[in-house]
Coordinates of C-alpha atoms in Angstrom, one line a residue:
Chain A
M188 CA 0.0 0.3 0.0
R189 CA 2.7 2.4 1.0
T190 CA 4.5 1.6 -2.4
G191 CA 1.3 2.4 -4.4
I192 CA 1.0 5.6 -2.5
F193 CA 4.9 6.7 -3.5
M194 CA 4.0 6.0 -6.8
A195 CA 0.8 7.9 -7.2
A196 CA 3.1 10.9 -5.5
I197 CA 5.5 10.4 -8.1
M198 CA 3.1 10.2 -11.0
A199 CA 1.3 13.4 -9.7
S200 CA 4.5 15.1 -9.7
M201 CA 5.3 14.0 -13.3
L202 CA 2.2 15.3 -14.3
L203 CA 1.9 18.3 -12.6
A204 CA 5.6 19.6 -12.8
P205 CA 5.2 20.6 -16.5
A206 CA 1.9 22.5 -15.8
A207 CA 3.7 24.3 -12.7
H208 CA 6.7 25.2 -14.8
A209 CA 4.5 26.4 -17.7
A210 CA 2.4 28.6 -15.1
S211 CA 5.6 30.1 -13.8
D212 CA 7.4 30.9 -17.0
P213 CA 5.0 33.3 -18.9
A214 CA 7.7 33.5 -21.9
T215 CA 6.9 29.4 -22.5
E216 CA 3.2 30.1 -22.2
K217 CA 1.4 30.2 -25.6
L218 CA -1.3 32.8 -26.1
L219 CA -4.2 31.0 -27.8
K220 CA -5.2 33.7 -30.3
S221 CA -8.6 31.9 -31.2
T222 CA -11.6 31.9 -28.8
S223 CA -12.4 28.4 -30.0
D224 CA -10.4 25.1 -29.0
H225 CA -12.0 23.0 -32.1
T226 CA -10.7 19.6 -30.2
K227 CA -13.4 20.5 -27.8
F228 CA -16.4 20.6 -30.1
K229 CA -18.4 17.3 -30.0
A230 CA -19.3 17.6 -33.8
L231 CA -15.5 17.2 -34.5
Q232 CA -15.1 14.2 -31.8
Q233 CA -16.0 11.7 -34.4
K234 CA -14.4 9.4 -37.2
F235 CA -14.9 11.2 -40.6
N236 CA -15.0 9.1 -43.8
S237 CA -15.1 11.9 -46.2
G238 CA -14.7 15.5 -46.9
P239 CA -18.4 16.5 -46.9
E240 CA -18.7 14.9 -43.5
V241 CA -16.6 17.4 -42.1
T242 CA -18.2 20.1 -43.7
Q243 CA -21.6 19.1 -42.3
A244 CA -19.9 19.3 -38.9
C245 CA -18.5 22.6 -39.6
L246 CA -21.7 23.9 -40.8
S247 CA -23.4 23.0 -37.5
C248 CA -21.7 26.0 -36.1
H249 CA -20.7 28.2 -39.2
T250 CA -24.1 28.0 -40.4
E251 CA -23.7 30.7 -43.1
A252 CA -20.1 29.6 -44.5
S253 CA -21.2 27.7 -47.5
K254 CA -23.9 30.0 -48.6
Q255 CA -20.8 32.7 -48.5
I256 CA -18.8 30.4 -50.5
H257 CA -21.2 29.7 -53.1
K258 CA -21.1 33.3 -54.1
T259 CA -17.1 33.1 -54.7
Q260 CA -15.0 32.9 -57.6
H261 CA -13.2 30.0 -55.7
W262 CA -16.5 28.1 -55.9
K263 CA -17.8 29.2 -59.1
W264 CA -14.7 29.6 -61.4
E265 CA -16.7 32.0 -63.3
Y266 CA -16.2 35.8 -63.5
T267 CA -18.0 38.3 -65.9
S268 CA -15.5 41.0 -66.6
P269 CA -16.9 44.5 -67.3
E270 CA -16.4 44.0 -71.0
G271 CA -18.8 41.2 -70.7
Q272 CA -16.4 38.4 -71.1
L273 CA -17.3 35.3 -69.5
L274 CA -13.9 34.4 -67.8
G275 CA -12.7 32.2 -64.8
K276 CA -11.2 28.9 -64.7
K277 CA -14.4 27.1 -65.9
S278 CA -14.2 29.1 -69.4
V279 CA -10.9 30.3 -70.3
I280 CA -8.2 28.7 -72.1
N281 CA -4.4 29.2 -71.3
N282 CA -1.1 28.2 -72.7
F283 CA -0.2 26.1 -69.9
C284 CA -2.4 22.7 -69.4
T285 CA -4.9 24.9 -71.4
S286 CA -8.4 24.3 -70.1
V287 CA -10.2 22.5 -67.0
A288 CA -13.2 21.3 -69.6
S289 CA -13.1 17.5 -70.0
N290 CA -10.3 17.4 -67.4
E291 CA -12.1 18.2 -64.4
A292 CA -11.2 15.0 -61.9
A293 CA -7.6 16.1 -62.4
C294 CA -7.7 20.0 -62.7
N295 CA -10.3 20.3 -59.9
I296 CA -8.2 19.1 -56.9
C297 CA -7.8 22.9 -56.7
H298 CA -11.6 23.7 -56.6
I299 CA -12.8 24.9 -53.1
G300 CA -15.0 21.5 -53.3
Y301 CA -15.6 18.0 -53.3
G302 CA -16.6 15.8 -56.4
W303 CA -16.8 18.2 -59.4
K304 CA -15.6 15.6 -62.1
D305 CA -18.1 16.3 -64.6
D306 CA -21.1 18.7 -65.6
K307 CA -23.5 17.2 -63.1
F308 CA -21.6 18.6 -60.2
D309 CA -24.3 20.1 -57.6
F310 CA -22.9 23.8 -57.2
K311 CA -25.9 24.3 -54.8
S312 CA -24.7 21.6 -52.3
E313 CA -23.5 23.2 -48.9
I314 CA -21.6 19.9 -47.9
N315 CA -19.8 19.9 -51.1
V316 CA -17.9 22.9 -50.0
D317 CA -14.2 22.2 -48.9
C318 CA -13.5 24.0 -45.6
L319 CA -10.5 22.2 -44.6
V320 CA -8.3 23.1 -47.8
C321 CA -8.3 26.7 -46.7
H322 CA -8.6 26.3 -43.1
D323 CA -6.1 23.3 -42.2
T324 CA -3.1 24.2 -39.9
T325 CA -1.3 20.8 -39.7
G326 CA -0.1 20.8 -43.6
N327 CA -1.1 17.6 -44.1
Y328 CA -4.3 17.8 -45.9
R329 CA -4.5 16.5 -49.5
K330 CA -6.6 16.2 -52.4
P331 CA -5.0 13.8 -54.7
A332 CA -5.2 14.4 -58.5
G333 CA -7.6 12.3 -60.3
L334 CA -10.4 12.3 -57.5
A335 CA -12.3 15.2 -58.5
G336 CA -11.2 17.1 -55.3
N337 CA -12.2 14.3 -52.8
V338 CA -10.0 13.1 -50.2
V339 CA -8.7 9.4 -49.3
T340 CA -9.6 8.3 -45.9
K341 CA -8.5 4.8 -46.3
P342 CA -5.2 3.3 -48.3
M343 CA -6.4 3.4 -51.8
E344 CA -4.6 2.0 -55.0
F345 CA -4.8 4.7 -57.8
P346 CA -5.0 4.6 -60.5
P347 CA -6.6 1.0 -60.0
G348 CA -4.4 -1.7 -61.0
S349 CA -1.2 0.7 -61.0
G350 CA 0.2 -0.8 -57.6
S351 CA 0.4 3.0 -56.5
M352 CA -1.0 3.5 -53.1
I353 CA -2.4 6.9 -51.9
K354 CA -1.8 7.3 -47.8
P355 CA -5.1 8.4 -46.3
I356 CA -5.4 11.4 -44.2
D357 CA -6.8 11.7 -40.5
L358 CA -9.8 14.1 -41.0
K359 CA -10.5 14.1 -37.3
R360 CA -6.8 15.4 -36.5
I361 CA -7.1 17.9 -39.1
A362 CA -10.8 19.0 -38.4
Q363 CA -9.8 19.6 -34.7
A364 CA -6.7 21.5 -35.7
V365 CA -8.7 24.0 -38.0
G366 CA -7.6 28.1 -38.0
K367 CA -7.0 30.9 -39.8
T368 CA -5.8 30.7 -43.7
S369 CA -2.2 30.7 -44.1
R370 CA 0.5 30.8 -46.9
D371 CA 0.5 27.1 -47.1
N372 CA -3.1 26.9 -47.6
C373 CA -3.5 29.5 -50.3
G374 CA -0.2 27.9 -51.7
A375 CA -1.4 24.5 -52.0
C376 CA -3.0 25.7 -55.4
H377 CA -1.7 29.2 -56.2
F378 CA 2.0 28.2 -55.9
F379 CA 1.2 25.1 -58.2
G380 CA -1.0 26.7 -60.8
G381 CA -0.2 25.6 -64.4
G382 CA 0.5 22.0 -63.5
G383 CA 3.4 22.2 -60.9
D384 CA 5.5 24.3 -58.5
G385 CA 6.1 27.9 -59.8
V386 CA 5.0 27.2 -63.4
K387 CA 2.4 29.7 -63.9
H388 CA 3.0 33.0 -62.2
G389 CA 6.7 33.3 -61.6
D390 CA 6.0 35.4 -58.6
M391 CA 4.3 32.6 -56.8
D392 CA 6.0 29.3 -55.7
S393 CA 6.5 27.1 -52.8
S394 CA 9.6 29.3 -51.8
L395 CA 6.8 31.8 -50.3
A396 CA 5.5 29.2 -48.0
S397 CA 8.4 29.7 -45.6
P398 CA 10.4 33.0 -47.2
D399 CA 13.4 35.0 -46.1
K400 CA 13.3 39.0 -46.1
A401 CA 15.1 39.1 -49.3
L402 CA 12.6 37.0 -51.2
D403 CA 9.6 39.1 -49.7
V404 CA 9.4 41.5 -47.1
H405 CA 6.0 41.2 -46.4
M406 CA 5.9 37.5 -46.1
D407 CA 9.3 37.3 -44.5
A408 CA 8.7 34.2 -42.0
L409 CA 10.9 35.6 -39.5
G410 CA 9.4 39.0 -40.0
L411 CA 6.4 40.6 -40.9
N412 CA 5.1 37.0 -41.7
F413 CA 1.9 38.2 -43.8
S414 CA -0.4 35.7 -44.9
C415 CA -1.9 36.2 -48.2
A416 CA -5.2 37.2 -46.4
T417 CA -3.1 40.2 -44.9
C418 CA -3.3 41.9 -48.1
H419 CA -6.1 39.8 -49.8
L420 CA -8.5 41.2 -46.9
T421 CA -11.4 38.7 -47.0
Q422 CA -14.8 39.3 -45.8
G423 CA -17.6 36.7 -46.1
H424 CA -15.1 34.5 -47.8
Q425 CA -15.0 36.9 -50.7
V426 CA -11.2 37.2 -51.6
P427 CA -10.3 40.3 -53.1
G428 CA -7.3 41.1 -55.6
S429 CA -8.2 38.4 -58.4
R430 CA -6.2 38.8 -61.6
Y431 CA -9.5 38.6 -63.2
A432 CA -10.3 42.0 -61.8
P433 CA -7.0 44.1 -61.3
T434 CA -6.5 47.4 -60.3
A435 CA -3.8 49.0 -62.3
Q436 CA -3.8 52.4 -60.6
D437 CA -5.2 53.0 -57.1
K438 CA -5.2 56.9 -56.3
G439 CA -6.7 56.4 -53.0
D440 CA -5.0 57.0 -49.5
A441 CA -3.9 54.2 -47.1
H442 CA -6.7 52.6 -45.6
L443 CA -7.5 53.4 -42.0
R444 CA -8.8 50.5 -39.3
G445 CA -12.4 50.8 -38.9
K446 CA -13.2 53.1 -42.0
E447 CA -15.1 51.0 -44.7
Y448 CA -13.7 51.1 -47.9
T449 CA -14.9 49.7 -51.4
S450 CA -11.5 49.9 -53.2
N451 CA -9.0 47.1 -53.7
P452 CA -7.2 46.5 -50.1
T453 CA -4.5 44.6 -52.1
T454 CA -2.8 47.5 -53.7
C455 CA 0.3 48.7 -52.4
Q456 CA -1.4 52.2 -51.6
A457 CA -3.9 50.6 -49.4
C458 CA -1.4 50.4 -46.9
H459 CA 1.6 52.7 -48.0
G460 CA -0.6 55.6 -49.4
Q461 CA 0.6 57.8 -52.5
A462 CA 3.8 59.1 -51.1
P463 CA 5.6 56.0 -49.7
H464 CA 9.2 57.4 -50.3
K465 CA 9.9 59.5 -47.0
K466 CA 13.7 59.7 -47.4
I467 CA 13.9 60.5 -51.2
A468 CA 10.8 62.5 -51.9
K469 CA 11.8 62.5 -55.7
L470 CA 11.0 59.0 -56.0
N471 CA 7.5 59.9 -55.4
D472 CA 7.3 61.6 -58.6
H473 CA 7.3 58.1 -60.4
T474 CA 4.3 57.1 -58.5
D475 CA 2.0 58.6 -61.5
K476 CA 3.5 56.7 -64.2
V477 CA 5.3 53.5 -62.5
A478 CA 3.6 50.9 -60.5
C479 CA 5.2 50.1 -57.3
Q480 CA 6.0 46.6 -58.3
T481 CA 8.0 47.9 -61.2
C482 CA 10.8 49.1 -58.9
H483 CA 10.3 46.8 -55.9
V484 CA 9.9 43.7 -57.7
P485 CA 13.2 43.7 -59.6
T486 CA 12.9 39.8 -60.8
Y487 CA 10.9 37.1 -60.3
A488 CA 11.1 33.5 -59.8
R489 CA 13.7 34.5 -56.9
G490 CA 13.4 31.5 -54.6
S491 CA 15.2 28.7 -56.3
V492 CA 12.1 27.5 -57.8
A493 CA 12.0 28.0 -61.8
T494 CA 9.1 29.1 -63.5
K495 CA 8.0 28.1 -67.1
M496 CA 8.7 30.9 -69.6
S497 CA 7.6 28.9 -72.6
W498 CA 5.8 25.7 -73.2
D499 CA 5.7 24.1 -76.6
W500 CA 2.9 21.2 -77.0
S501 CA 3.7 20.7 -80.7
T502 CA 6.8 18.4 -79.7
A503 CA 4.5 16.3 -77.3
G504 CA 4.2 12.4 -77.8
R505 CA 7.6 11.3 -78.3
M506 CA 8.8 8.0 -77.2
G507 CA 12.1 7.0 -76.3
P508 CA 14.3 4.2 -77.5
D509 CA 12.6 2.0 -75.3
G510 CA 9.3 2.8 -76.7
K511 CA 8.4 4.5 -73.4
P512 CA 7.3 8.1 -73.0
L513 CA 10.5 10.3 -73.2
T514 CA 11.8 12.5 -70.5
R515 CA 14.6 14.9 -70.7
K516 CA 16.3 17.1 -68.3
D517 CA 18.6 20.2 -68.1
A518 CA 22.1 20.2 -66.4
K519 CA 20.5 21.0 -63.1
G520 CA 18.1 18.0 -63.3
R521 CA 15.1 20.0 -64.0
V522 CA 12.7 18.5 -66.5
I523 CA 12.6 20.1 -69.9
Y524 CA 10.8 17.7 -71.9
T525 CA 8.0 15.2 -71.1
A526 CA 6.0 13.1 -73.9
A527 CA 2.9 14.0 -72.0
K528 CA 3.6 18.0 -72.2
G529 CA 6.3 18.8 -74.8
D530 CA 9.3 21.2 -74.5
F531 CA 9.8 23.8 -71.7
V532 CA 11.8 26.6 -71.2
L533 CA 12.5 27.3 -67.5
G534 CA 13.6 30.6 -66.0
E535 CA 15.0 31.8 -62.7
N536 CA 15.5 35.3 -61.3
V537 CA 13.8 36.8 -64.5
V538 CA 14.0 40.6 -65.2
P539 CA 10.2 41.5 -66.0
D540 CA 8.9 42.7 -69.1
Y541 CA 7.2 46.1 -68.7
L542 CA 4.1 47.5 -70.5
W543 CA 1.3 50.3 -69.9
F544 CA -1.5 48.8 -68.1
N545 CA -4.9 50.5 -67.4
G546 CA -6.4 47.6 -65.5
R547 CA -8.5 46.5 -68.3
V548 CA -7.7 42.7 -69.9
K549 CA -8.9 41.2 -73.1
Y550 CA -9.0 37.5 -73.4
T551 CA -9.0 35.5 -76.4
L552 CA -11.9 32.8 -75.7
R553 CA -12.5 29.4 -77.1
T554 CA -15.2 30.8 -79.4
D555 CA -13.0 33.3 -80.9
K556 CA -11.6 33.0 -84.4
V557 CA -8.0 32.8 -84.3
E558 CA -5.5 33.2 -87.5
K559 CA -2.0 31.4 -87.6
S560 CA 0.5 34.0 -88.5
D561 CA 4.2 35.1 -87.7
Q562 CA 2.4 36.9 -84.5
P563 CA 1.6 35.1 -81.5
I564 CA -2.3 34.7 -80.6
R565 CA -2.7 36.8 -77.5
I566 CA -4.4 34.4 -75.2
N567 CA -4.9 37.5 -73.0
H568 CA -4.0 41.3 -73.7
F569 CA -3.2 43.9 -71.1
E570 CA -4.6 47.1 -72.1
G571 CA -3.2 50.6 -71.8
S572 CA -1.0 53.4 -73.3
A573 CA 1.3 56.3 -72.2
G574 CA -1.3 58.7 -72.6
D575 CA -4.7 57.5 -71.3
G576 CA -4.1 58.8 -67.9
K577 CA -5.2 55.7 -66.3
S578 CA -2.2 53.3 -67.1
L579 CA 1.3 52.9 -65.3
I580 CA 4.1 50.8 -66.2
W581 CA 3.8 47.5 -64.8
P582 CA 6.1 44.5 -64.6
V583 CA 4.6 41.3 -66.1
K584 CA 5.7 37.6 -67.1
I585 CA 5.1 37.0 -70.7
M586 CA 4.4 33.2 -71.3
R587 CA 4.8 31.9 -74.7
G588 CA 4.3 28.6 -76.2
K589 CA 2.4 26.6 -79.0
Q590 CA -0.6 25.0 -78.5
A591 CA -3.4 22.9 -80.4
Y592 CA -6.1 24.5 -82.4
D593 CA -8.6 23.6 -85.2
P594 CA -7.1 25.0 -88.4
V595 CA -10.4 24.8 -90.0
N596 CA -12.6 26.0 -87.6
K597 CA -10.0 28.4 -86.6
T598 CA -10.5 28.1 -82.7
L599 CA -8.2 27.2 -80.1
A600 CA -8.4 23.4 -79.0
V601 CA -10.0 22.0 -75.8
L602 CA -7.8 19.2 -74.8
H603 CA -8.7 16.2 -73.2
M604 CA -5.6 15.6 -71.4
A605 CA -6.2 13.6 -68.3
G606 CA -8.2 10.7 -67.5
N607 CA -8.2 6.7 -66.8
D608 CA -9.7 6.2 -70.4
D609 CA -8.4 5.6 -73.9
T610 CA -9.3 9.3 -75.3
A611 CA -7.0 11.3 -72.9
F612 CA -4.0 12.3 -74.6
W613 CA -1.6 11.5 -71.6
T614 CA -2.7 7.9 -72.0
N615 CA -2.7 7.4 -75.9
F616 CA -0.6 10.6 -77.2
N617 CA -3.2 10.9 -80.1
W618 CA -4.2 14.4 -80.6
E619 CA -7.1 14.2 -82.7
R620 CA -8.8 11.7 -80.2
A621 CA -8.1 13.9 -77.3
V622 CA -9.2 17.1 -79.1
A623 CA -12.6 15.8 -80.0
V624 CA -13.5 14.6 -76.8
G625 CA -12.4 18.0 -75.3
M626 CA -14.4 20.0 -77.8
A627 CA -17.5 17.8 -77.4
S628 CA -17.3 18.4 -73.6
V629 CA -17.8 22.2 -74.3
G630 CA -20.4 21.7 -77.4
A631 CA -17.8 22.9 -79.5
P632 CA -17.3 22.0 -83.4
F633 CA -14.4 20.1 -84.2
S634 CA -13.2 19.6 -87.7
G635 CA -11.0 16.6 -87.2
K636 CA -7.9 18.6 -87.6
V637 CA -5.2 19.7 -85.1
D638 CA -2.2 21.9 -85.7
F639 CA -0.4 24.2 -83.6
V640 CA -0.4 27.9 -83.3
A641 CA 1.8 30.2 -81.2
T642 CA 0.5 31.9 -78.3
E643 CA 1.4 34.1 -75.5
S644 CA -0.1 35.2 -72.4
T645 CA 0.5 38.2 -69.8
W646 CA 0.7 37.7 -65.9
P647 CA 1.2 40.6 -63.7
I648 CA 4.1 40.6 -61.3
T649 CA 3.3 41.5 -57.7
H650 CA 4.7 39.4 -55.2
M651 CA 8.3 38.9 -54.3
V652 CA 8.6 42.3 -52.9
A653 CA 12.2 42.7 -52.2
P654 CA 13.6 45.0 -49.4
A655 CA 14.0 48.6 -50.2
K656 CA 18.0 48.1 -50.6
D657 CA 17.4 45.7 -53.6
A658 CA 14.8 48.1 -55.4
L659 CA 15.7 48.9 -58.8
R660 CA 17.7 52.3 -58.9
C661 CA 17.8 55.2 -61.5
N662 CA 20.3 53.6 -64.0
D663 CA 18.4 50.5 -63.9
C664 CA 15.8 52.1 -66.0
H665 CA 17.6 55.3 -67.4
G666 CA 21.2 54.0 -67.6
K667 CA 23.1 53.2 -70.6
D668 CA 22.3 49.6 -70.6
G669 CA 18.6 50.2 -68.7
R670 CA 16.1 47.6 -68.6
M671 CA 13.4 49.2 -70.2
N672 CA 12.5 49.4 -73.7
W673 CA 11.4 52.7 -74.2
K674 CA 10.3 52.6 -77.8
A675 CA 8.0 49.3 -77.1
L676 CA 6.4 51.6 -74.1
G677 CA 5.7 54.5 -76.7
Y678 CA 8.6 56.7 -76.1
A679 CA 11.2 58.0 -78.8
G680 CA 14.1 57.2 -76.2
D681 CA 14.7 57.4 -72.6
P682 CA 12.6 60.2 -71.3
Q683 CA 14.9 61.4 -68.6
S684 CA 17.2 62.1 -71.8
G685 CA 14.6 64.4 -73.2
K686 CA 13.3 62.1 -75.7
K687 CA 9.5 61.6 -75.4
Chain B
M118 CA -6.4 -15.8 -8.0
I119 CA -5.5 -12.5 -9.4
K120 CA -4.8 -9.7 -6.9
K121 CA -7.0 -6.6 -7.0
P122 CA -4.7 -3.5 -7.4
S123 CA -4.6 -1.3 -4.2
P124 CA -6.6 1.8 -5.0
A125 CA -3.2 4.1 -4.8
Y126 CA -1.5 1.9 -7.5
A127 CA -4.6 2.1 -9.5
L128 CA -4.3 6.0 -9.2
S129 CA -0.8 5.6 -10.1
L130 CA -1.6 3.8 -13.3
C131 CA -4.3 6.2 -14.1
L132 CA -1.7 9.4 -13.7
L133 CA 0.6 7.3 -15.7
G134 CA -1.8 7.1 -18.4
C135 CA -2.4 10.9 -18.0
G136 CA 1.4 11.7 -18.1
L137 CA 1.8 9.7 -21.4
V138 CA -1.2 11.6 -22.7
A139 CA 0.1 15.1 -21.4
S140 CA 3.4 13.9 -23.1
A141 CA 1.5 13.1 -26.6
A142 CA -0.4 16.4 -26.3
H143 CA 3.0 18.2 -25.8
A144 CA 4.3 16.6 -28.8
A145 CA 1.3 17.6 -30.8
D146 CA 1.8 21.3 -29.7
S147 CA 5.2 21.3 -31.3
D148 CA 5.3 24.1 -34.1
W149 CA 6.4 22.4 -37.3
K150 CA 6.3 25.6 -39.2
R151 CA 8.9 27.0 -36.9
G152 CA 10.7 24.0 -37.2
R153 CA 10.7 24.5 -40.8
I154 CA 12.0 28.0 -40.6
Y155 CA 15.1 26.7 -38.5
Y156 CA 15.5 23.6 -40.6
R157 CA 15.6 25.4 -43.8
Q158 CA 17.5 28.7 -42.6
V159 CA 19.8 27.2 -40.2
C160 CA 20.3 23.4 -41.3
T161 CA 19.8 23.9 -45.1
A162 CA 21.4 27.0 -45.3
C163 CA 24.8 25.8 -43.9
H164 CA 24.5 22.5 -45.6
T165 CA 24.2 24.4 -48.9
A166 CA 27.2 26.9 -48.2
E167 CA 29.2 24.5 -46.8
L168 CA 28.9 21.2 -48.4
K169 CA 27.0 22.3 -51.5
K170 CA 24.4 19.8 -50.6
P171 CA 21.5 20.3 -48.7
I172 CA 19.6 17.4 -47.3
A173 CA 15.7 17.6 -48.3
P174 CA 13.5 16.0 -45.6
N175 CA 11.8 14.0 -48.0
D176 CA 15.4 12.3 -48.7
R177 CA 14.7 10.3 -45.4
T178 CA 11.9 8.2 -44.0
Q179 CA 10.2 9.1 -40.8
A180 CA 12.0 6.4 -39.1
E181 CA 15.5 7.4 -40.3
W182 CA 14.9 10.7 -39.1
A183 CA 13.8 9.4 -35.9
A184 CA 17.1 7.3 -35.6
Y185 CA 19.2 10.2 -36.5
L186 CA 17.8 12.5 -33.7
K187 CA 17.9 9.9 -31.1
A188 CA 21.5 8.8 -32.0
D189 CA 22.4 12.5 -31.8
K190 CA 25.6 12.3 -34.4
H191 CA 26.3 15.0 -36.6
G192 CA 28.9 14.7 -39.2
K193 CA 29.3 11.1 -38.8
G194 CA 29.8 11.4 -35.0
K195 CA 32.2 14.6 -35.2
D196 CA 29.8 16.4 -32.9
T197 CA 26.3 16.0 -31.8
V198 CA 23.0 17.3 -33.4
K199 CA 21.9 18.9 -30.4
H200 CA 24.8 20.9 -30.6
Y201 CA 23.2 22.9 -33.7
F202 CA 20.2 23.7 -31.7
S203 CA 21.9 24.8 -28.7
S204 CA 21.8 28.5 -27.4
H205 CA 25.5 28.6 -27.9
Y206 CA 25.5 27.7 -31.4
R207 CA 22.4 30.1 -32.1
D208 CA 24.6 32.9 -30.2
S209 CA 27.5 32.1 -32.6
I210 CA 25.7 32.4 -35.9
K211 CA 23.1 35.0 -34.8
A212 CA 24.8 37.9 -36.3
E213 CA 24.6 36.4 -39.9
N214 CA 21.6 34.3 -39.4
A215 CA 18.1 35.7 -39.1
A216 CA 16.5 32.4 -37.8
A217 CA 19.1 32.0 -35.2
A218 CA 18.8 35.4 -33.9
K219 CA 15.0 35.2 -34.0
Y220 CA 15.0 32.0 -32.1
A221 CA 17.7 33.0 -29.5
N222 CA 16.1 32.7 -26.5
L223 CA 13.9 29.7 -27.4
P224 CA 14.6 26.6 -25.2
E225 CA 16.7 23.9 -27.1
K226 CA 14.2 21.1 -26.4
D227 CA 11.3 23.2 -27.9
L228 CA 13.3 23.7 -31.0
I229 CA 14.2 20.2 -31.5
E230 CA 10.9 19.1 -31.1
D231 CA 9.7 21.8 -33.7
V232 CA 12.3 20.4 -36.0
R233 CA 11.4 16.8 -35.2
A234 CA 7.6 17.5 -35.9
F235 CA 8.6 19.1 -39.3
L236 CA 10.8 16.3 -40.7
H237 CA 8.2 13.6 -39.2
K238 CA 5.6 15.3 -41.6
S239 CA 7.9 16.1 -44.5
A240 CA 9.8 12.7 -44.6
K241 CA 9.6 10.5 -47.8
D242 CA 6.8 8.4 -46.1
G243 CA 5.4 11.4 -44.3
D244 CA 1.9 13.1 -44.6
S245 CA 3.5 15.9 -46.7
P246 CA 6.7 15.0 -48.2
A247 CA 8.8 18.1 -48.6
G248 CA 12.1 18.9 -50.7
C249 CA 14.4 21.6 -49.9
S250 CA 12.3 24.9 -51.0

C-alpha cells in the first residue's frame, strides 16, 4: 500500500511539474489566439469518412459559411468582366495545361469543393464545400489528383491496378486543428498553378511558404510574416485581388482601421498611400507613371524555384528508344521535356517585361476565331498606353508557347489531357482523339484536324517584393544599359534624356 | 487468483496514463512551421554553403529521421545534432543568421521538437513530403 501511495505521488509530480513550470514561466506560455478550441467541439469528435462529412460538422456552427462560399470565384470558377467576357477557370483557355473542361477530375483538386468531376456537379450543395483546404493548419491535408477534389481516408490504390497507393489522411485530427488561412493553404493551389511548383505565375511558388526577407519583405517568415489574407483582406469569404479584376492604378489613400472602403485592399497604396518614399521624396514623382512593383520586384522566380517561360505542346508525344514516353532534363536536373507535355523553357531570377496597363484585360476565348501567322495569338492582352491617364508601367511575365488549335474552324482547342480512359492525351498521345473529346465536352465544333499555333499570355508580377535596398535604382531603367524598352513603351527614347 | 490492485496503485496507473497523454499532447503542440524555418534557414543554409549538398526532408523516411535524432550524431559522429540547436550555437551565428537571432531565447528542447515535427511530416513517407524549398 505504501509503495502504491509513493508511486501515485511520483506520478502526480510528473504530471503536475510541467504545468507548474509553464505557469511560472510566462515566456513559454502560448497565447491562444482563437477563442475556440476545436478539439472540444462534439461535432468534431468523431471519425470522418469523407470531406462532406467534415463540412456538415463545420456547418453545425458556421451556419452561413457555405452560402458565402457559393457566391465566390473560388467556388464558381466564373467571372464576367466589365467588358462582358465570361472568364474564370471554367471558361478560359490558357497556354499552360490549356483548359479545365473534360479534365475536371484532375484539375479540380484545386476547386474549393468535393466531387466536381463533370457537368453534373451540384453547385448548390452546402456539404460539397471544402472548408479544410483553406483552414487546415497541420499541413497534412491533401486532395490527390484524379479524384475530383475528394480526399482519401483509407489506403487506396490509384489509378486502379497501378500498384501505387495513396496514403489516407486523418480528417478528425485535421478538422480539430482548423484555423485562419495561411500561405500554405493558399499556396497548395496558387503556388502550383499550371501543373507544378512555380510553373504559372513566376512570382508565386512554394518558396513563399516560408520565405526570408530577401525574397519577400511582407511574407518574411521571421519578420512581418504576412499571410495572403493580410493583403487579400477577406470578408464573407470573398477574397479581393483576383487577376481577373485587377487594379492597375490606385489613387486612394492608405486604408485606416475602422473605416469602410470599397476599393481594392490588395494594392500597395491601400497600406502605403500615395507618397510612400519619405527619405528620397523625388521617387514619389514616379508614382503617377510607374507601378510600385516595377521597382520593388526587380526580378521574379527568386526563390530557387524555376517558372516556365515557354511551353511547346507541338513536340509532345515522343517515345524514347525503349518505347516509353520520353523525358529530358537540363544540367540542373530540371525537367525540360516530357512526352505528356512537350518542351519547356524554364527561368529563375527573371527580369520582367514591362508594359502600360490600365486594368483592362481582353481575353481570346475558345469561341473566338484565331489566325495562324507570324505573330502569336494573345491569350490575354493587358490594355493601356502612355497617354490614357489611367495606365502605369507594370512588370509582367510573358508566357510563350505553341498549343493545339482547329485549323479549319480556327478556334483554340480544348484538350482532353487527363483521365483513365483511352481518349485522354496522356494515355494515348493521340491529338485528334483527345481534342475531339475536349471540344465535345464544351459543345464546340471540331473539324477533326489539329495544328499548332504560337500563343502568349501575360501575368502581372506583384509578389516577391524585395527589400528597399534591392529595389531598382535610377540607372537600372535610365542608364545606358537600362532594362526598359522605351520604344516599346511608346517613347522615342529614354524620357530622362528628353526623348519623349 | 488475481490480486486486486490497491486504489493507490490504480491511481498511479491512471496518472501514468495521463502523463503519457500529456506528453503526446505536448508533442502535438510542436510548431512544425517554426521547425521548417529553423531547418531551412539554419540546417539547409549551412549544408548548402559548406557542403553544397542540402539534405531534403524527403530524402529520409520518418524512421530514419527519428533514428538520426535519437543517435544524436552529426557529421558521422564528429559532433552532436543537439549542438546545432543549442543556445551557444545560435549565439555564435545569430549575427549572420536571422533564424538563429529570432529564436535565440527559445529553449533548445522546444526547437528540437519543432524540427522533429517538421521532419516527421515532411519525410519521404510522411503525411506531406517536402523537398528543399
